[in-house]
XYZ file of C-alpha atoms in Angstrom:
414
model
C 15.779 -17.340 -14.043
C 16.795 -15.560 -10.828
C 13.454 -13.715 -10.843
C 11.606 -17.040 -10.848
C 13.761 -18.364 -7.987
C 13.175 -15.226 -5.894
C 9.447 -15.426 -6.627
C 9.257 -18.990 -5.306
C 11.375 -18.216 -2.244
C 9.448 -15.051 -1.384
C 6.092 -16.782 -1.871
C 7.096 -19.606 0.481
C 8.708 -17.537 3.236
C 6.198 -14.675 3.277
C 3.300 -17.122 3.118
C 4.612 -18.804 6.265
C 4.857 -15.469 8.074
C 1.226 -14.673 7.236
C 0.021 -17.986 8.708
C -2.322 -16.488 11.291
C -4.892 -18.301 13.367
C -8.155 -16.490 13.961
C -8.738 -14.939 17.410
C -5.288 -15.976 18.577
C -2.009 -14.307 19.340
C -0.632 -11.552 21.559
C -2.464 -8.391 22.581
C -1.324 -4.985 21.378
C 1.005 -2.998 23.659
C -0.547 -0.559 26.112
C 1.335 2.428 24.672
C 3.427 3.403 21.684
C 5.789 6.390 21.626
C 7.748 7.969 18.821
C 7.039 8.552 15.147
C 4.391 6.075 14.040
C 1.831 5.958 11.262
C -1.919 5.607 11.558
C -3.564 3.789 8.647
C -7.340 4.255 8.292
C -9.250 1.944 5.963
C -12.491 3.005 4.254
C -13.888 -0.090 2.492
C -16.659 1.497 0.385
C -16.468 1.805 -3.421
C -18.794 2.906 -6.191
C -17.385 0.131 -8.422
C -15.485 -3.055 -7.492
C -12.363 -3.609 -9.613
C -11.791 -7.293 -10.518
C -8.113 -7.366 -9.458
C -8.576 -5.767 -6.005
C -8.333 -7.958 -2.883
C -8.643 -5.211 -0.280
C -11.578 -5.334 2.103
C -14.214 -3.430 0.126
C -17.920 -3.374 -0.522
C -20.371 -1.400 -2.624
C -21.257 1.985 -1.194
C -24.441 2.517 0.826
C -24.712 5.885 2.533
C -26.340 4.803 5.811
C -23.813 2.143 6.762
C -20.965 4.281 5.452
C -21.888 7.126 7.840
C -22.152 4.662 10.744
C -18.780 3.299 9.748
C -17.097 6.712 9.814
C -18.509 7.355 13.284
C -17.015 4.036 14.427
C -13.708 4.888 12.772
C -13.493 8.147 14.744
C -14.344 6.238 17.929
C -11.527 3.779 17.196
C -9.107 6.699 16.780
C -9.951 7.794 20.326
C -9.425 4.242 21.631
C -5.821 4.408 20.430
C -5.428 7.822 22.035
C -6.650 6.356 25.327
C -3.931 3.696 25.021
C -1.290 6.437 24.738
C -0.361 5.628 21.156
C 1.376 8.483 19.353
C 1.192 9.118 15.607
C 2.919 11.673 13.397
C 1.608 10.474 10.021
C -1.782 9.405 8.652
C -2.596 7.421 5.525
C -6.254 6.998 4.533
C -6.812 4.198 2.039
C -9.586 2.027 0.717
C -11.858 1.402 -0.928
C -12.520 5.012 -1.779
C -11.827 7.219 1.262
C -13.367 10.316 -0.361
C -16.727 8.631 -0.958
C -18.358 10.702 1.838
C -16.196 13.791 1.832
C -17.899 15.517 4.795
C -17.283 12.461 6.986
C -13.672 12.247 5.854
C -13.081 15.939 6.544
C -14.509 15.548 10.060
C -12.296 12.491 10.619
C -9.096 14.269 9.535
C -10.025 17.252 11.710
C -10.302 14.902 14.719
C -6.946 13.326 13.879
C -5.235 16.714 13.758
C -6.717 17.665 17.122
C -5.704 14.327 18.651
C -2.161 13.697 17.389
C 0.891 15.844 16.405
C 0.608 15.056 12.703
C 3.311 16.042 10.233
C 1.785 14.512 7.104
C -1.562 13.265 5.835
C -2.047 11.207 2.672
C -5.432 10.301 1.152
C -6.391 8.033 -1.739
C -9.123 8.918 -4.219
C -10.462 8.038 -7.671
C -10.435 10.228 -10.812
C -14.146 11.106 -10.650
C -13.513 12.805 -7.301
C -11.052 15.279 -8.809
C -13.749 17.901 -8.498
C -13.939 21.047 -6.326
C -16.679 19.580 -4.092
C -14.179 16.891 -3.055
C -10.898 18.763 -3.457
C -11.847 21.877 -1.492
C -12.635 19.948 1.737
C -9.385 17.984 1.362
C -7.442 21.229 1.079
C -9.235 22.653 4.130
C -8.291 19.499 6.021
C -4.638 20.087 5.179
C -4.069 16.954 3.108
C -0.412 16.903 2.067
C -0.587 14.155 -0.508
C -3.466 13.084 -2.746
C -3.006 9.739 -4.475
C -5.261 9.175 -7.490
C -6.065 5.645 -8.664
C -5.524 6.033 -12.416
C -4.202 2.519 -13.258
C -3.965 3.307 -16.987
C -5.009 5.893 -19.591
C -5.780 3.098 -22.075
C -9.537 3.075 -22.710
C -9.552 -0.627 -23.563
C -7.933 -1.523 -20.233
C -10.230 0.857 -18.348
C -13.250 -0.841 -19.924
C -11.921 -4.315 -19.062
C -11.478 -3.155 -15.438
C -15.044 -1.754 -15.316
C -13.567 1.688 -14.637
C -14.374 3.475 -17.905
C -18.054 4.149 -17.269
C -17.634 5.424 -13.700
C -14.256 7.149 -13.821
C -14.121 8.332 -17.424
C -11.900 7.860 -20.448
C -8.144 8.168 -20.365
C -8.421 11.629 -21.900
C -10.968 12.748 -19.302
C -8.755 11.446 -16.466
C -5.781 13.307 -17.948
C -7.775 16.553 -17.991
C -8.873 16.094 -14.370
C -5.300 15.481 -13.252
C -4.151 18.576 -15.110
C -6.785 20.672 -13.337
C -5.785 19.278 -9.905
C -2.068 20.035 -10.270
C -0.716 22.455 -7.680
C -3.629 22.076 -5.267
C -1.667 19.799 -2.903
C 2.027 19.597 -2.008
C 2.091 16.159 -3.699
C -0.272 14.837 -6.353
C 0.451 11.163 -7.042
C -0.779 9.010 -9.919
C -1.250 5.340 -9.009
C -0.555 3.204 -12.076
C -0.459 -0.550 -12.769
C 1.722 -2.427 -15.237
C 1.736 -5.991 -16.590
C -1.954 -6.282 -17.332
C -2.349 -9.417 -19.506
C -3.496 -7.445 -22.561
C -1.170 -4.478 -21.986
C 1.265 -3.864 -24.819
C 4.566 -2.002 -24.859
C 2.922 0.618 -27.056
C 0.114 1.117 -24.517
C 2.629 1.406 -21.682
C 4.680 3.926 -23.659
C 1.574 6.038 -24.243
C 0.760 6.006 -20.517
C 4.313 7.149 -19.779
C 4.071 9.870 -22.423
C 0.924 11.225 -20.742
C 2.468 11.111 -17.265
C 5.607 12.900 -18.435
C 3.507 15.494 -20.216
C 1.451 16.109 -17.076
C 4.574 16.511 -14.962
C 3.014 14.735 -11.972
C 4.673 15.330 -8.591
C 4.865 11.588 -8.045
C 4.107 8.393 -9.961
C 3.624 5.002 -8.284
C 3.787 2.084 -10.740
C 2.654 -1.223 -9.210
C 2.973 -4.590 -10.906
C -0.390 -6.335 -11.189
C -0.872 -8.404 -8.026
C -3.354 -11.279 -8.159
C -4.508 -13.113 -5.048
C -5.812 -16.674 -5.115
C -9.407 -15.445 -4.812
C -9.230 -12.889 -7.639
C -7.238 -14.996 -10.114
C -10.307 -16.501 -11.777
C -12.053 -13.151 -12.223
C -8.845 -11.483 -13.445
C -8.344 -14.208 -16.049
C -11.987 -13.902 -17.151
C -11.971 -10.103 -17.485
C -8.339 -9.239 -18.225
C -6.627 -12.493 -19.245
C -3.877 -14.696 -17.807
C -1.004 -12.827 -16.165
C 2.395 -13.360 -17.830
C 5.221 -12.550 -15.422
C 7.753 -12.873 -18.241
C 6.704 -9.411 -19.451
C 6.935 -7.891 -15.999
C 10.709 -7.286 -15.938
C 10.699 -5.816 -19.453
C 7.881 -3.412 -18.557
C 9.520 -2.438 -15.275
C 12.817 -1.609 -16.979
C 10.980 0.617 -19.448
C 9.142 2.448 -16.643
C 12.281 3.041 -14.592
C 14.319 3.936 -17.672
C 11.879 6.615 -18.753
C 10.989 8.113 -15.370
C 14.508 8.345 -13.893
C 15.424 11.157 -14.421
C 13.548 13.594 -14.127
C 12.112 11.612 -11.190
C 14.115 9.844 -8.506
C 13.403 6.562 -6.747
C 11.435 6.938 -3.493
C 11.041 3.170 -3.581
C 11.710 0.690 -6.339
C 8.293 1.428 -7.848
C 7.578 4.945 -6.600
C 9.075 7.881 -8.518
C 9.101 11.367 -6.974
C 10.251 14.866 -7.821
C 10.533 15.829 -4.143
C 10.553 14.295 -0.665
C 7.054 13.158 0.236
C 5.024 10.285 1.616
C 4.670 7.166 -0.499
C 1.856 4.631 -0.774
C 4.041 2.017 0.910
C 4.154 3.856 4.245
C 5.462 0.608 5.768
C 8.881 1.561 4.350
C 9.173 4.857 6.218
C 7.396 3.857 9.439
C 8.573 0.877 11.490
C 5.279 0.848 13.423
C 1.867 1.422 11.893
C -1.529 0.864 13.479
C -4.333 -0.320 11.220
C -7.785 1.118 11.959
C -11.039 0.215 10.266
C -12.620 -3.037 9.137
C -10.116 -5.402 7.530
C -7.176 -3.154 8.306
C -3.759 -4.697 9.021
C -1.207 -3.191 11.424
C 2.344 -3.903 12.575
C 3.358 -2.689 16.046
C 6.459 -3.708 18.018
C 6.857 -6.906 16.008
C 3.146 -7.823 16.295
C 1.214 -8.109 13.037
C -2.555 -7.974 13.494
C -5.814 -7.608 11.592
C -9.143 -6.047 12.506
C -12.375 -7.939 11.901
C -13.469 -7.935 8.260
C -17.161 -7.939 9.140
C -18.281 -4.294 8.971
C -21.273 -4.691 11.291
C -19.108 -6.603 13.770
C -16.507 -3.855 13.514
C -19.060 -1.142 14.306
C -20.488 -3.152 17.202
C -17.136 -3.895 18.829
C -15.832 -0.354 18.559
C -19.150 0.878 19.969
C -18.516 -1.382 22.964
C -15.136 0.267 23.524
C -13.030 -2.575 22.048
C -10.175 -2.414 19.589
C -11.647 -4.914 17.087
C -8.626 -7.173 16.479
C -9.602 -10.582 15.076
C -6.123 -12.155 14.785
C -2.545 -11.315 15.662
C 0.893 -12.851 15.572
C 4.240 -11.875 17.067
C 7.048 -12.237 14.546
C 10.217 -13.881 15.821
C 13.523 -12.059 15.491
C 14.370 -13.914 12.265
C 11.034 -12.937 10.703
C 11.446 -9.335 11.830
C 14.905 -9.101 10.286
C 13.630 -10.574 7.011
C 10.756 -8.109 7.020
C 13.119 -5.178 7.658
C 15.434 -6.401 4.877
C 12.550 -6.456 2.405
C 11.304 -3.005 3.394
C 14.806 -1.503 3.373
C 15.766 -2.843 -0.053
C 12.356 -1.889 -1.416
C 12.955 1.609 0.012
C 16.346 1.738 -1.760
C 18.733 1.649 1.225
C 19.634 -0.940 3.876
C 21.350 0.963 6.708
C 23.228 -1.688 8.672
C 24.045 0.395 11.747
C 20.507 1.682 12.121
C 19.166 -1.880 12.151
C 21.914 -3.091 14.511
C 20.868 -0.352 16.932
C 17.282 -1.634 16.818
C 17.859 -5.385 16.973
C 21.161 -5.743 18.822
C 23.605 -8.606 18.390
C 21.061 -11.032 16.950
C 20.715 -8.856 13.851
C 24.033 -9.909 12.282
C 23.428 -13.619 12.821
C 20.277 -13.413 10.690
C 20.887 -10.620 8.171
C 23.972 -12.106 6.497
C 22.071 -15.256 5.554
C 19.825 -12.972 3.487
C 22.303 -10.399 2.204
C 25.008 -12.782 0.973
C 23.090 -14.514 -1.859
C 21.704 -11.172 -3.097
C 25.181 -9.613 -2.992
C 26.766 -12.541 -4.835
C 24.000 -12.373 -7.452
C 24.870 -8.730 -8.132
C 21.597 -7.439 -6.671
C 23.203 -5.349 -3.913
C 26.223 -3.051 -3.690
C 27.943 -1.799 -0.532
C 28.601 1.871 0.128
C 29.553 3.591 3.415
C 27.883 1.132 5.768
C 24.807 0.692 3.606
C 23.628 -1.840 1.034
C 21.899 -0.360 -2.029
C 19.994 -2.301 -4.690
C 21.590 -2.425 -8.125
C 19.531 -2.249 -11.291
C 19.041 -6.018 -11.064
C 18.290 -5.716 -7.347
C 15.558 -3.158 -7.908
C 13.589 -5.594 -10.035
C 14.114 -8.415 -7.540
C 12.733 -6.076 -4.857
C 9.695 -5.547 -7.097
C 9.250 -9.337 -7.255
C 9.585 -9.750 -3.471
C 7.212 -6.894 -2.702
C 4.689 -8.187 -5.226
C 4.744 -11.512 -3.429
C 4.525 -9.786 -0.043
C 1.330 -7.974 -1.023
C -0.048 -11.121 -2.670
C 0.466 -12.988 0.619
C -1.281 -10.182 2.506
C -4.162 -10.383 0.025
C -4.367 -14.153 0.515
C -4.517 -13.546 4.264
C -7.441 -11.194 3.673
C -9.122 -13.972 1.704
C -8.581 -16.334 4.653
C -10.249 -13.840 6.980
C -13.267 -13.464 4.711
C -13.664 -17.242 4.364
C -13.651 -17.619 8.137
C -16.667 -15.436 8.797
C -15.049 -12.023 8.891
C -16.558 -10.266 5.920
């Protein structure tokens, strides 16, 4: 019951926060100091998964090479603005689709900023020396592989079987890639409509047998635009199974893994897919990328040709932005902190000042009274119940972001 209430509340409040108006809002700051993250989006894929709402398109080499050149030019535009970055996350799409272009891009980033960590997403068919060797030369610290499931039936329903191989083939590729990077992460999804407890258990057996450095287990997130296709190809999503599946995942992975976030399980300290937890400011580069800088949330144009043209003209290609008010910022920080497993009250007071307390207690109190949070040495930590509620809230957060992407596409931006 409480999960349903939190779902409705999160959907309403986060949806309001993502109520952008195209080509409106504040400009980005002229500089940005400190430890910030640079997110680069590569929207090209060899196959389009039915559940994915990210900005993506089928791969064509010519436009993809032009795109990478524009992406490197956009990197230099941020350098000219005196933005500083210590971490890089390259997502997609499939960032490794043109490995020579990606290697050149990471090389530029390392020459331009004092990077401490670089994370790159890829797909199982790119777990091959011709892709892995350039990534190692580029000094990639974390490689995140989109596995989703080892169940052949689910892979076929997702149109991933033919391109990325069977569950057994993916397992063998992961085994061969172990030890090549400081962190090898398996991206998994749970709560597919046709997924059974037996199928989930088998996936967990394989992951435990592989001894992955890190496992990220997302709940299936369905935007308004993908719901019809998901129901046609995979079936209707039943959120009643979600909590049961999540408890099984957490119960089996912890230990030997520990929580890096409520749905990321790690054997060591490392980056996580949800970089927004560890970095208060992150700039989004690339077509359809979303950033959050000094309380300003913004999105780049979703039209790839428009993106290339505007960057070529020396513009940062923002299509919409919005400054969050203090109440929205505190709510956002609460969500990210609980999702990241610790809400440090003093750290947030130092950032927001006196206004912090007037807003945060309105949020904390109902969660605390519901047994979702416990207090320890100046920090609030999610309980077992709280971890699942954080899963619910974060699922709704990403669903709202995906719906915003849909809005951008409908309004002539890709």
